[in-house]
Amino acid sequence: MRTMEPAPLAEEAFEVLREVCAKIGVDARGARLLRLRSNAVFKLRGNMAGGNMAGGNMAGGNMAGGDMAGGEMVVRIATAPDALTRLPVVVAVARWLADRGFPTVRPADEIADQPIVHDGRVVTFWRYVPSRGRPTTRQLGRVLRSLHREPVPPVGLRTLTDPLAEVRHAVEHRAEVLTAGQRSWLSDRIEELTGRWRDLDTGPPVLLHGDAWIDNLLRCQDGHVVLCDWDGVAVGPREWDLVHTYHGQRRFGLSAADVDEFARAYGSDLRLWPGYGTLMEVRDMYAVGIHIRNASGDPFSRQELPRRLDSLTRGDGHARWYMAAPA
């Protein structure tokens, strides 16, 4: 993954990274910014300076389903407004799943007292997984089938009742990046879709990843895959995890064959469900929220937000969207 160009939001994240790492005795020199969306994600070089580490040594055993690169770590700096209330549960669930042998990234157990709160930002440290090649939608379908068979972990997981809550919050609190007309249209559309979501006849609640997109699946050096980015973990309808892949064909370049492979691997096809159309529209709206939240500080979000809003307001269900600036 290429390093992002410096930007105000990125510069702020780098400053938080340096200060937090200095505080706990981790060497942040040479850190690379891998991603800047709902989190600023950094790869550290793996050098410890001997600070506030649990026992001072690597703890927690092997990562389920993949390879570990010694002491190398990934640092995630959250931008979501509810990160402080959500991330302690995220860390606990990922560790619980890893201990059960589920293929997931594992929190860096040698860093004590996660998550770390610094200057209003919430920071977590994770084991780095060396990856090679692109995972397949077939692998994603198999992993999600296994996840949805897991019991609900004994932690205070939220229930997914309002998937558009963060978008609603962004519309209300990021007025500087939206016109008055856009805010009005978004508010009305969110209210409509929220009502339609509540009327969906979904299956029994399961343990959800919450953002089960192919980019959150890592293909390890040995060919196995692990799930990462558990920020959306919740209890709720399995359809919410499944729709991401179908939405990937609608907006992000996945093929019909990719979706067919996913459906076969999971064991059912969401396209046959009566609520499919509504769920796709909810997912469309969900995918706008991060760019409303980040547009004031991230050049790519400022570029992508008008593209997504234009296609939504025109009712264009097939316009191509992007996860990063086109090469």
PDB file of C-alpha atoms in Angstrom, residues 26-326:
ATOM      1  CA  VAL A  26       8.110   2.968  21.423  1.00  0.00           C
ATOM      2  CA  ASP A  27      10.325   4.185  18.603  1.00  0.00           C
ATOM      3  CA  ALA A  28       8.169   6.006  16.035  1.00  0.00           C
ATOM      4  CA  ARG A  29      11.022   7.056  13.760  1.00  0.00           C
ATOM      5  CA  GLY A  30      10.452   5.941  10.201  1.00  0.00           C
ATOM      6  CA  ALA A  31       6.751   5.230  10.738  1.00  0.00           C
ATOM      7  CA  ARG A  32       4.770   5.003   7.487  1.00  0.00           C
ATOM      8  CA  LEU A  33       1.205   6.195   7.034  1.00  0.00           C
ATOM      9  CA  LEU A  34      -0.608   3.328   5.349  1.00  0.00           C
ATOM     10  CA  ARG A  35      -4.189   4.555   5.348  1.00  0.00           C
ATOM     11  CA  LEU A  36      -6.211   7.603   6.284  1.00  0.00           C
ATOM     12  CA  ARG A  37      -9.934   6.942   6.382  1.00  0.00           C
ATOM     13  CA  SER A  38     -11.870   6.114   9.537  1.00  0.00           C
ATOM     14  CA  ASN A  39      -8.459   5.644  11.172  1.00  0.00           C
ATOM     15  CA  ALA A  40      -4.977   6.919  10.535  1.00  0.00           C
ATOM     16  CA  VAL A  41      -3.030   3.653  10.249  1.00  0.00           C
ATOM     17  CA  PHE A  42       0.742   3.605  10.702  1.00  0.00           C
ATOM     18  CA  LYS A  43       3.321   0.853  10.319  1.00  0.00           C
ATOM     19  CA  LEU A  44       6.162   1.044  12.873  1.00  0.00           C
ATOM     20  CA  ARG A  45       9.610  -0.350  12.299  1.00  0.00           C
ATOM     21  CA  GLY A  46       9.353  -2.558  15.389  1.00  0.00           C
ATOM     22  CA  ASN A  47      11.925  -1.025  17.712  1.00  0.00           C
ATOM     23  CA  MET A  48      11.052  -0.802  21.383  1.00  0.00           C
ATOM     24  CA  ALA A  49      12.626   1.816  23.602  1.00  0.00           C
ATOM     25  CA  GLY A  50      11.610   0.115  26.825  1.00  0.00           C
ATOM     26  CA  GLY A  51       8.602   1.959  28.204  1.00  0.00           C
ATOM     27  CA  ASN A  52       5.141   1.091  29.449  1.00  0.00           C
ATOM     28  CA  MET A  53       4.963  -2.450  28.087  1.00  0.00           C
ATOM     29  CA  ALA A  54       3.161  -5.355  29.685  1.00  0.00           C
ATOM     30  CA  GLY A  55       5.973  -7.285  31.323  1.00  0.00           C
ATOM     31  CA  GLY A  56       8.456  -5.749  28.864  1.00  0.00           C
ATOM     32  CA  ASN A  57       8.186  -8.797  26.574  1.00  0.00           C
ATOM     33  CA  MET A  58       6.069 -10.054  23.701  1.00  0.00           C
ATOM     34  CA  ALA A  59       2.932 -11.640  25.138  1.00  0.00           C
ATOM     35  CA  GLY A  60      -0.078 -13.468  23.895  1.00  0.00           C
ATOM     36  CA  GLY A  61       1.257 -16.334  21.782  1.00  0.00           C
ATOM     37  CA  ASN A  62       0.953 -16.713  18.019  1.00  0.00           C
ATOM     38  CA  MET A  63      -1.447 -14.883  15.787  1.00  0.00           C
ATOM     39  CA  ALA A  64      -4.277 -17.083  14.614  1.00  0.00           C
ATOM     40  CA  GLY A  65      -4.149 -17.962  10.937  1.00  0.00           C
ATOM     41  CA  GLY A  66      -1.088 -15.965   9.897  1.00  0.00           C
ATOM     42  CA  ASP A  67       2.482 -14.850  10.333  1.00  0.00           C
ATOM     43  CA  MET A  68       3.871 -12.302  12.765  1.00  0.00           C
ATOM     44  CA  ALA A  69       6.828 -10.080  12.014  1.00  0.00           C
ATOM     45  CA  GLY A  70       8.580 -10.172  15.379  1.00  0.00           C
ATOM     46  CA  GLY A  71       7.883  -6.984  17.315  1.00  0.00           C
ATOM     47  CA  GLU A  72       6.567  -5.017  14.352  1.00  0.00           C
ATOM     48  CA  MET A  73       3.342  -3.180  15.045  1.00  0.00           C
ATOM     49  CA  VAL A  74       0.582  -1.214  13.414  1.00  0.00           C
ATOM     50  CA  VAL A  75      -0.808   1.840  15.187  1.00  0.00           C
ATOM     51  CA  ARG A  76      -4.368   2.996  14.603  1.00  0.00           C
ATOM     52  CA  ILE A  77      -5.442   6.526  15.526  1.00  0.00           C
ATOM     53  CA  ALA A  78      -9.213   6.791  15.468  1.00  0.00           C
ATOM     54  CA  THR A  79     -11.076   9.740  13.992  1.00  0.00           C
ATOM     55  CA  ALA A  80     -14.632   8.586  14.797  1.00  0.00           C
ATOM     56  CA  PRO A  81     -16.462  10.632  17.461  1.00  0.00           C
ATOM     57  CA  ASP A  82     -17.462   7.546  19.493  1.00  0.00           C
ATOM     58  CA  ALA A  83     -14.015   5.914  19.469  1.00  0.00           C
ATOM     59  CA  LEU A  84     -13.381   6.224  23.198  1.00  0.00           C
ATOM     60  CA  THR A  85     -16.536   4.320  24.140  1.00  0.00           C
ATOM     61  CA  ARG A  86     -16.135   1.745  21.368  1.00  0.00           C
ATOM     62  CA  LEU A  87     -12.468   0.814  21.167  1.00  0.00           C
ATOM     63  CA  PRO A  88     -12.009  -0.919  24.550  1.00  0.00           C
ATOM     64  CA  VAL A  89     -14.605  -3.446  23.367  1.00  0.00           C
ATOM     65  CA  VAL A  90     -12.958  -3.690  19.928  1.00  0.00           C
ATOM     66  CA  VAL A  91      -9.618  -4.624  21.508  1.00  0.00           C
ATOM     67  CA  ALA A  92     -11.273  -7.127  23.848  1.00  0.00           C
ATOM     68  CA  VAL A  93     -13.222  -8.851  21.061  1.00  0.00           C
ATOM     69  CA  ALA A  94     -10.204  -9.146  18.754  1.00  0.00           C
ATOM     70  CA  ARG A  95      -8.117 -10.655  21.557  1.00  0.00           C
ATOM     71  CA  TRP A  96     -10.952 -13.039  22.503  1.00  0.00           C
ATOM     72  CA  LEU A  97     -11.330 -14.231  18.911  1.00  0.00           C
ATOM     73  CA  ALA A  98      -7.561 -14.664  18.482  1.00  0.00           C
ATOM     74  CA  ASP A  99      -7.427 -16.734  21.666  1.00  0.00           C
ATOM     75  CA  ARG A 100     -10.139 -18.983  20.196  1.00  0.00           C
ATOM     76  CA  GLY A 101      -8.064 -19.522  17.045  1.00  0.00           C
ATOM     77  CA  PHE A 102     -10.156 -17.327  14.781  1.00  0.00           C
ATOM     78  CA  PRO A 103      -8.115 -15.763  11.934  1.00  0.00           C
ATOM     79  CA  THR A 104      -7.847 -12.188  13.140  1.00  0.00           C
ATOM     80  CA  VAL A 105      -5.212  -9.587  13.803  1.00  0.00           C
ATOM     81  CA  ARG A 106      -4.297  -9.436  17.454  1.00  0.00           C
ATOM     82  CA  PRO A 107      -3.790  -6.404  19.674  1.00  0.00           C
ATOM     83  CA  ALA A 108      -0.162  -5.851  20.669  1.00  0.00           C
ATOM     84  CA  ASP A 109      -0.343  -7.366  24.134  1.00  0.00           C
ATOM     85  CA  GLU A 110       3.017  -5.885  25.112  1.00  0.00           C
ATOM     86  CA  ILE A 111       1.434  -2.403  25.118  1.00  0.00           C
ATOM     87  CA  ALA A 112      -0.322  -1.948  28.431  1.00  0.00           C
ATOM     88  CA  ASP A 113      -3.638  -0.229  29.048  1.00  0.00           C
ATOM     89  CA  GLN A 114      -5.037  -0.109  25.536  1.00  0.00           C
ATOM     90  CA  PRO A 115      -6.643   1.920  24.144  1.00  0.00           C
ATOM     91  CA  ILE A 116      -4.526   4.974  24.908  1.00  0.00           C
ATOM     92  CA  VAL A 117      -6.228   8.363  24.921  1.00  0.00           C
ATOM     93  CA  HIS A 118      -4.074  11.337  23.951  1.00  0.00           C
ATOM     94  CA  ASP A 119      -5.268  14.862  23.289  1.00  0.00           C
ATOM     95  CA  GLY A 120      -8.752  13.636  22.443  1.00  0.00           C
ATOM     96  CA  ARG A 121      -7.530  10.906  20.081  1.00  0.00           C
ATOM     97  CA  VAL A 122      -7.866   7.187  20.792  1.00  0.00           C
ATOM     98  CA  VAL A 123      -4.851   5.078  19.880  1.00  0.00           C
ATOM     99  CA  THR A 124      -4.472   1.301  19.645  1.00  0.00           C
ATOM    100  CA  PHE A 125      -1.479  -0.919  18.829  1.00  0.00           C
ATOM    101  CA  TRP A 126      -1.763  -4.159  16.837  1.00  0.00           C
ATOM    102  CA  ARG A 127       0.542  -6.934  15.701  1.00  0.00           C
ATOM    103  CA  TYR A 128       1.756  -6.367  12.163  1.00  0.00           C
ATOM    104  CA  VAL A 129       0.778  -9.060   9.632  1.00  0.00           C
ATOM    105  CA  PRO A 130       3.100  -9.298   6.608  1.00  0.00           C
ATOM    106  CA  SER A 131       0.814  -9.681   3.613  1.00  0.00           C
ATOM    107  CA  ARG A 132       1.388 -10.693   0.023  1.00  0.00           C
ATOM    108  CA  GLY A 133      -1.062 -10.664  -2.854  1.00  0.00           C
ATOM    109  CA  ARG A 134      -4.751  -9.937  -2.801  1.00  0.00           C
ATOM    110  CA  PRO A 135      -7.230 -12.123  -0.931  1.00  0.00           C
ATOM    111  CA  THR A 136     -10.279 -13.431  -2.764  1.00  0.00           C
ATOM    112  CA  THR A 137     -13.953 -12.903  -2.162  1.00  0.00           C
ATOM    113  CA  ARG A 138     -14.187 -16.675  -1.750  1.00  0.00           C
ATOM    114  CA  GLN A 139     -11.839 -16.446   1.230  1.00  0.00           C
ATOM    115  CA  LEU A 140     -13.859 -13.555   2.626  1.00  0.00           C
ATOM    116  CA  GLY A 141     -17.077 -15.548   2.331  1.00  0.00           C
ATOM    117  CA  ARG A 142     -15.538 -18.476   4.216  1.00  0.00           C
ATOM    118  CA  VAL A 143     -14.174 -16.257   6.986  1.00  0.00           C
ATOM    119  CA  LEU A 144     -17.523 -14.529   7.470  1.00  0.00           C
ATOM    120  CA  ARG A 145     -19.350 -17.845   7.528  1.00  0.00           C
ATOM    121  CA  SER A 146     -17.030 -18.919  10.365  1.00  0.00           C
ATOM    122  CA  LEU A 147     -17.401 -15.605  12.187  1.00  0.00           C
ATOM    123  CA  HIS A 148     -21.185 -15.737  12.114  1.00  0.00           C
ATOM    124  CA  ARG A 149     -21.045 -19.176  13.733  1.00  0.00           C
ATOM    125  CA  GLU A 150     -19.009 -17.893  16.665  1.00  0.00           C
ATOM    126  CA  PRO A 151     -20.796 -17.226  19.948  1.00  0.00           C
ATOM    127  CA  VAL A 152     -21.221 -13.662  21.098  1.00  0.00           C
ATOM    128  CA  PRO A 153     -18.170 -12.858  23.262  1.00  0.00           C
ATOM    129  CA  PRO A 154     -18.646 -12.039  26.963  1.00  0.00           C
ATOM    130  CA  VAL A 155     -17.983  -8.310  26.610  1.00  0.00           C
ATOM    131  CA  GLY A 156     -20.289  -5.320  26.379  1.00  0.00           C
ATOM    132  CA  LEU A 157     -20.874  -5.388  22.633  1.00  0.00           C
ATOM    133  CA  ARG A 158     -23.214  -2.849  21.129  1.00  0.00           C
ATOM    134  CA  THR A 159     -26.210  -3.920  19.090  1.00  0.00           C
ATOM    135  CA  LEU A 160     -26.362  -2.566  15.564  1.00  0.00           C
ATOM    136  CA  THR A 161     -29.704  -0.781  15.484  1.00  0.00           C
ATOM    137  CA  ASP A 162     -28.851   2.364  13.517  1.00  0.00           C
ATOM    138  CA  PRO A 163     -26.115   1.921  10.873  1.00  0.00           C
ATOM    139  CA  LEU A 164     -26.483   5.534   9.743  1.00  0.00           C
ATOM    140  CA  ALA A 165     -25.873   7.086  13.176  1.00  0.00           C
ATOM    141  CA  GLU A 166     -22.332   8.221  12.313  1.00  0.00           C
ATOM    142  CA  VAL A 167     -23.465   9.714   8.999  1.00  0.00           C
ATOM    143  CA  ARG A 168     -26.227  11.606  10.768  1.00  0.00           C
ATOM    144  CA  HIS A 169     -23.704  12.930  13.289  1.00  0.00           C
ATOM    145  CA  ALA A 170     -21.332  14.002  10.519  1.00  0.00           C
ATOM    146  CA  VAL A 171     -24.086  15.879   8.662  1.00  0.00           C
ATOM    147  CA  GLU A 172     -25.026  17.692  11.859  1.00  0.00           C
ATOM    148  CA  HIS A 173     -21.478  18.578  12.939  1.00  0.00           C
ATOM    149  CA  ARG A 174     -19.526  19.127   9.707  1.00  0.00           C
ATOM    150  CA  ALA A 175     -21.563  21.931   8.191  1.00  0.00           C
ATOM    151  CA  GLU A 176     -18.429  23.565   6.786  1.00  0.00           C
ATOM    152  CA  VAL A 177     -18.024  20.863   4.108  1.00  0.00           C
ATOM    153  CA  LEU A 178     -21.672  20.771   2.980  1.00  0.00           C
ATOM    154  CA  THR A 179     -23.992  23.288   1.375  1.00  0.00           C
ATOM    155  CA  ALA A 180     -27.324  24.029   3.012  1.00  0.00           C
ATOM    156  CA  GLY A 181     -29.047  22.111   0.214  1.00  0.00           C
ATOM    157  CA  GLN A 182     -26.823  19.098   0.677  1.00  0.00           C
ATOM    158  CA  ARG A 183     -27.411  19.054   4.436  1.00  0.00           C
ATOM    159  CA  SER A 184     -31.162  19.231   3.947  1.00  0.00           C
ATOM    160  CA  TRP A 185     -31.193  16.476   1.343  1.00  0.00           C
ATOM    161  CA  LEU A 186     -28.919  14.223   3.403  1.00  0.00           C
ATOM    162  CA  SER A 187     -30.957  14.716   6.576  1.00  0.00           C
ATOM    163  CA  ASP A 188     -34.207  13.815   4.825  1.00  0.00           C
ATOM    164  CA  ARG A 189     -32.651  10.844   3.042  1.00  0.00           C
ATOM    165  CA  ILE A 190     -31.083   9.504   6.246  1.00  0.00           C
ATOM    166  CA  GLU A 191     -34.426   9.724   8.023  1.00  0.00           C
ATOM    167  CA  GLU A 192     -36.146   7.848   5.184  1.00  0.00           C
ATOM    168  CA  LEU A 193     -33.526   5.111   5.016  1.00  0.00           C
ATOM    169  CA  THR A 194     -33.449   4.689   8.795  1.00  0.00           C
ATOM    170  CA  GLY A 195     -37.174   3.977   8.768  1.00  0.00           C
ATOM    171  CA  ARG A 196     -36.787   1.473   5.940  1.00  0.00           C
ATOM    172  CA  TRP A 197     -33.894  -0.216   7.777  1.00  0.00           C
ATOM    173  CA  ARG A 198     -36.070  -0.715  10.849  1.00  0.00           C
ATOM    174  CA  ASP A 199     -38.725  -2.389   8.704  1.00  0.00           C
ATOM    175  CA  LEU A 200     -36.330  -4.982   7.254  1.00  0.00           C
ATOM    176  CA  ASP A 201     -37.035  -8.603   8.042  1.00  0.00           C
ATOM    177  CA  THR A 202     -33.508  -9.741   8.923  1.00  0.00           C
ATOM    178  CA  GLY A 203     -32.241 -13.017  10.304  1.00  0.00           C
ATOM    179  CA  PRO A 204     -31.302 -13.720  13.933  1.00  0.00           C
ATOM    180  CA  PRO A 205     -28.512 -11.540  15.361  1.00  0.00           C
ATOM    181  CA  VAL A 206     -24.922 -12.773  15.073  1.00  0.00           C
ATOM    182  CA  LEU A 207     -21.441 -11.503  15.882  1.00  0.00           C
ATOM    183  CA  LEU A 208     -20.694  -8.926  13.168  1.00  0.00           C
ATOM    184  CA  HIS A 209     -17.360  -7.674  11.944  1.00  0.00           C
ATOM    185  CA  GLY A 210     -19.155  -4.495  10.898  1.00  0.00           C
ATOM    186  CA  ASP A 211     -16.975  -3.473   7.945  1.00  0.00           C
ATOM    187  CA  ALA A 212     -16.463  -6.775   6.134  1.00  0.00           C
ATOM    188  CA  TRP A 213     -14.943  -5.355   2.971  1.00  0.00           C
ATOM    189  CA  ILE A 214     -12.255  -7.244   1.029  1.00  0.00           C
ATOM    190  CA  ASP A 215      -9.639  -4.592   1.945  1.00  0.00           C
ATOM    191  CA  ASN A 216     -10.049  -5.583   5.597  1.00  0.00           C
ATOM    192  CA  LEU A 217      -8.913  -9.117   4.808  1.00  0.00           C
ATOM    193  CA  LEU A 218      -5.147  -9.672   4.774  1.00  0.00           C
ATOM    194  CA  ARG A 219      -3.517 -12.467   2.795  1.00  0.00           C
ATOM    195  CA  CYS A 220      -0.573 -13.726   4.841  1.00  0.00           C
ATOM    196  CA  GLN A 221       2.743 -14.986   3.499  1.00  0.00           C
ATOM    197  CA  ASP A 222       1.548 -18.594   3.804  1.00  0.00           C
ATOM    198  CA  GLY A 223      -1.662 -17.940   1.852  1.00  0.00           C
ATOM    199  CA  HIS A 224      -3.999 -17.892   4.834  1.00  0.00           C
ATOM    200  CA  VAL A 225      -6.112 -14.818   5.518  1.00  0.00           C
ATOM    201  CA  VAL A 226      -6.929 -12.831   8.637  1.00  0.00           C
ATOM    202  CA  LEU A 227      -9.573 -10.200   9.301  1.00  0.00           C
ATOM    203  CA  CYS A 228      -8.500  -6.766  10.500  1.00  0.00           C
ATOM    204  CA  ASP A 229     -10.174  -3.445  11.364  1.00  0.00           C
ATOM    205  CA  TRP A 230     -12.729  -4.493  13.967  1.00  0.00           C
ATOM    206  CA  ASP A 231     -13.913  -0.969  14.764  1.00  0.00           C
ATOM    207  CA  GLY A 232     -17.469  -1.771  13.642  1.00  0.00           C
ATOM    208  CA  VAL A 233     -17.814  -4.997  15.654  1.00  0.00           C
ATOM    209  CA  ALA A 234     -21.327  -5.462  16.999  1.00  0.00           C
ATOM    210  CA  VAL A 235     -24.206  -7.861  17.390  1.00  0.00           C
ATOM    211  CA  GLY A 236     -26.719  -7.574  14.594  1.00  0.00           C
ATOM    212  CA  PRO A 237     -28.119  -8.968  11.349  1.00  0.00           C
ATOM    213  CA  ARG A 238     -25.650 -10.956   9.257  1.00  0.00           C
ATOM    214  CA  GLU A 239     -26.927  -9.130   6.186  1.00  0.00           C
ATOM    215  CA  TRP A 240     -24.932  -6.053   7.247  1.00  0.00           C
ATOM    216  CA  ASP A 241     -21.640  -7.948   6.940  1.00  0.00           C
ATOM    217  CA  LEU A 242     -22.659  -9.518   3.634  1.00  0.00           C
ATOM    218  CA  VAL A 243     -23.765  -6.365   1.831  1.00  0.00           C
ATOM    219  CA  HIS A 244     -20.257  -4.890   1.673  1.00  0.00           C
ATOM    220  CA  THR A 245     -19.172  -7.296  -1.073  1.00  0.00           C
ATOM    221  CA  TYR A 246     -22.298  -6.732  -3.162  1.00  0.00           C
ATOM    222  CA  HIS A 247     -21.832  -3.002  -2.709  1.00  0.00           C
ATOM    223  CA  GLY A 248     -18.266  -3.510  -3.919  1.00  0.00           C
ATOM    224  CA  GLN A 249     -19.627  -4.527  -7.296  1.00  0.00           C
ATOM    225  CA  ARG A 250     -21.974  -1.560  -7.354  1.00  0.00           C
ATOM    226  CA  ARG A 251     -19.361   1.072  -6.506  1.00  0.00           C
ATOM    227  CA  PHE A 252     -15.785  -0.180  -6.185  1.00  0.00           C
ATOM    228  CA  GLY A 253     -14.928  -2.396  -9.117  1.00  0.00           C
ATOM    229  CA  LEU A 254     -15.657  -5.939  -7.948  1.00  0.00           C
ATOM    230  CA  SER A 255     -17.005  -8.172 -10.703  1.00  0.00           C
ATOM    231  CA  ALA A 256     -20.164 -10.260 -10.833  1.00  0.00           C
ATOM    232  CA  ALA A 257     -17.905 -13.323 -10.655  1.00  0.00           C
ATOM    233  CA  ASP A 258     -16.354 -11.980  -7.430  1.00  0.00           C
ATOM    234  CA  VAL A 259     -19.798 -11.668  -5.890  1.00  0.00           C
ATOM    235  CA  ASP A 260     -20.857 -15.110  -7.111  1.00  0.00           C
ATOM    236  CA  GLU A 261     -17.746 -16.646  -5.518  1.00  0.00           C
ATOM    237  CA  PHE A 262     -18.480 -14.834  -2.260  1.00  0.00           C
ATOM    238  CA  ALA A 263     -22.084 -16.056  -2.180  1.00  0.00           C
ATOM    239  CA  ARG A 264     -21.079 -19.656  -2.857  1.00  0.00           C
ATOM    240  CA  ALA A 265     -18.419 -19.576  -0.159  1.00  0.00           C
ATOM    241  CA  TYR A 266     -20.762 -18.059   2.409  1.00  0.00           C
ATOM    242  CA  GLY A 267     -23.567 -20.440   1.539  1.00  0.00           C
ATOM    243  CA  SER A 268     -26.342 -18.005   0.607  1.00  0.00           C
ATOM    244  CA  ASP A 269     -26.907 -15.174  -1.849  1.00  0.00           C
ATOM    245  CA  LEU A 270     -28.028 -11.823  -0.457  1.00  0.00           C
ATOM    246  CA  ARG A 271     -29.427 -10.856  -3.869  1.00  0.00           C
ATOM    247  CA  LEU A 272     -32.292 -13.292  -3.265  1.00  0.00           C
ATOM    248  CA  TRP A 273     -33.348 -11.545  -0.048  1.00  0.00           C
ATOM    249  CA  PRO A 274     -36.369  -9.188  -0.320  1.00  0.00           C
ATOM    250  CA  GLY A 275     -34.582  -6.437   1.612  1.00  0.00           C
ATOM    251  CA  TYR A 276     -31.573  -6.385  -0.702  1.00  0.00           C
ATOM    252  CA  GLY A 277     -32.437  -3.122  -2.499  1.00  0.00           C
ATOM    253  CA  THR A 278     -33.030  -1.197   0.713  1.00  0.00           C
ATOM    254  CA  LEU A 279     -29.853  -2.521   2.289  1.00  0.00           C
ATOM    255  CA  MET A 280     -27.802  -1.441  -0.720  1.00  0.00           C
ATOM    256  CA  GLU A 281     -29.207   2.080  -0.443  1.00  0.00           C
ATOM    257  CA  VAL A 282     -28.396   2.176   3.273  1.00  0.00           C
ATOM    258  CA  ARG A 283     -24.853   1.030   2.499  1.00  0.00           C
ATOM    259  CA  ASP A 284     -24.543   3.745  -0.161  1.00  0.00           C
ATOM    260  CA  MET A 285     -25.421   6.382   2.421  1.00  0.00           C
ATOM    261  CA  TYR A 286     -23.145   4.825   5.045  1.00  0.00           C
ATOM    262  CA  ALA A 287     -20.202   5.142   2.650  1.00  0.00           C
ATOM    263  CA  VAL A 288     -20.562   8.937   2.514  1.00  0.00           C
ATOM    264  CA  GLY A 289     -20.102   9.543   6.243  1.00  0.00           C
ATOM    265  CA  ILE A 290     -16.345   9.114   6.488  1.00  0.00           C
ATOM    266  CA  HIS A 291     -15.739  11.671   3.740  1.00  0.00           C
ATOM    267  CA  ILE A 292     -18.029  14.226   5.344  1.00  0.00           C
ATOM    268  CA  ARG A 293     -16.098  13.757   8.577  1.00  0.00           C
ATOM    269  CA  ASN A 294     -12.639  13.968   6.976  1.00  0.00           C
ATOM    270  CA  ALA A 295     -13.154  16.459   4.132  1.00  0.00           C
ATOM    271  CA  SER A 296     -11.907  19.489   6.065  1.00  0.00           C
ATOM    272  CA  GLY A 297      -8.490  17.897   6.630  1.00  0.00           C
ATOM    273  CA  ASP A 298      -7.986  15.287   3.916  1.00  0.00           C
ATOM    274  CA  PRO A 299      -7.543  16.178   0.224  1.00  0.00           C
ATOM    275  CA  PHE A 300      -8.842  12.830  -1.008  1.00  0.00           C
ATOM    276  CA  SER A 301     -12.059  13.132   1.004  1.00  0.00           C
ATOM    277  CA  ARG A 302     -12.583  16.630  -0.411  1.00  0.00           C
ATOM    278  CA  GLN A 303     -12.270  15.117  -3.891  1.00  0.00           C
ATOM    279  CA  GLU A 304     -14.371  12.021  -3.262  1.00  0.00           C
ATOM    280  CA  LEU A 305     -17.243  13.564  -1.293  1.00  0.00           C
ATOM    281  CA  PRO A 306     -18.703  15.565  -4.235  1.00  0.00           C
ATOM    282  CA  ARG A 307     -18.473  12.484  -6.463  1.00  0.00           C
ATOM    283  CA  ARG A 308     -20.486  10.381  -4.033  1.00  0.00           C
ATOM    284  CA  LEU A 309     -23.018  13.084  -3.216  1.00  0.00           C
ATOM    285  CA  ASP A 310     -23.603  13.836  -6.895  1.00  0.00           C
ATOM    286  CA  SER A 311     -24.366  10.221  -7.754  1.00  0.00           C
ATOM    287  CA  LEU A 312     -26.641   9.827  -4.724  1.00  0.00           C
ATOM    288  CA  THR A 313     -28.670  12.953  -5.392  1.00  0.00           C
ATOM    289  CA  ARG A 314     -29.047  11.965  -9.062  1.00  0.00           C
ATOM    290  CA  GLY A 315     -30.136   8.459  -8.098  1.00  0.00           C
ATOM    291  CA  ASP A 316     -27.230   6.946 -10.015  1.00  0.00           C
ATOM    292  CA  GLY A 317     -26.767   3.495  -8.496  1.00  0.00           C
ATOM    293  CA  HIS A 318     -23.773   2.509 -10.628  1.00  0.00           C
ATOM    294  CA  ALA A 319     -21.373   5.482 -10.622  1.00  0.00           C
ATOM    295  CA  ARG A 320     -17.852   4.378  -9.722  1.00  0.00           C
ATOM    296  CA  TRP A 321     -16.500   5.454  -6.326  1.00  0.00           C
ATOM    297  CA  TYR A 322     -12.931   5.191  -5.087  1.00  0.00           C
ATOM    298  CA  MET A 323     -11.114   4.145  -1.911  1.00  0.00           C
ATOM    299  CA  ALA A 324      -8.052   6.192  -2.879  1.00  0.00           C
ATOM    300  CA  ALA A 325      -7.173   8.719  -5.555  1.00  0.00           C
ATOM    301  CA  PRO A 326      -7.089   6.987  -8.960  1.00  0.00           C
TER     302      PRO A 326
END
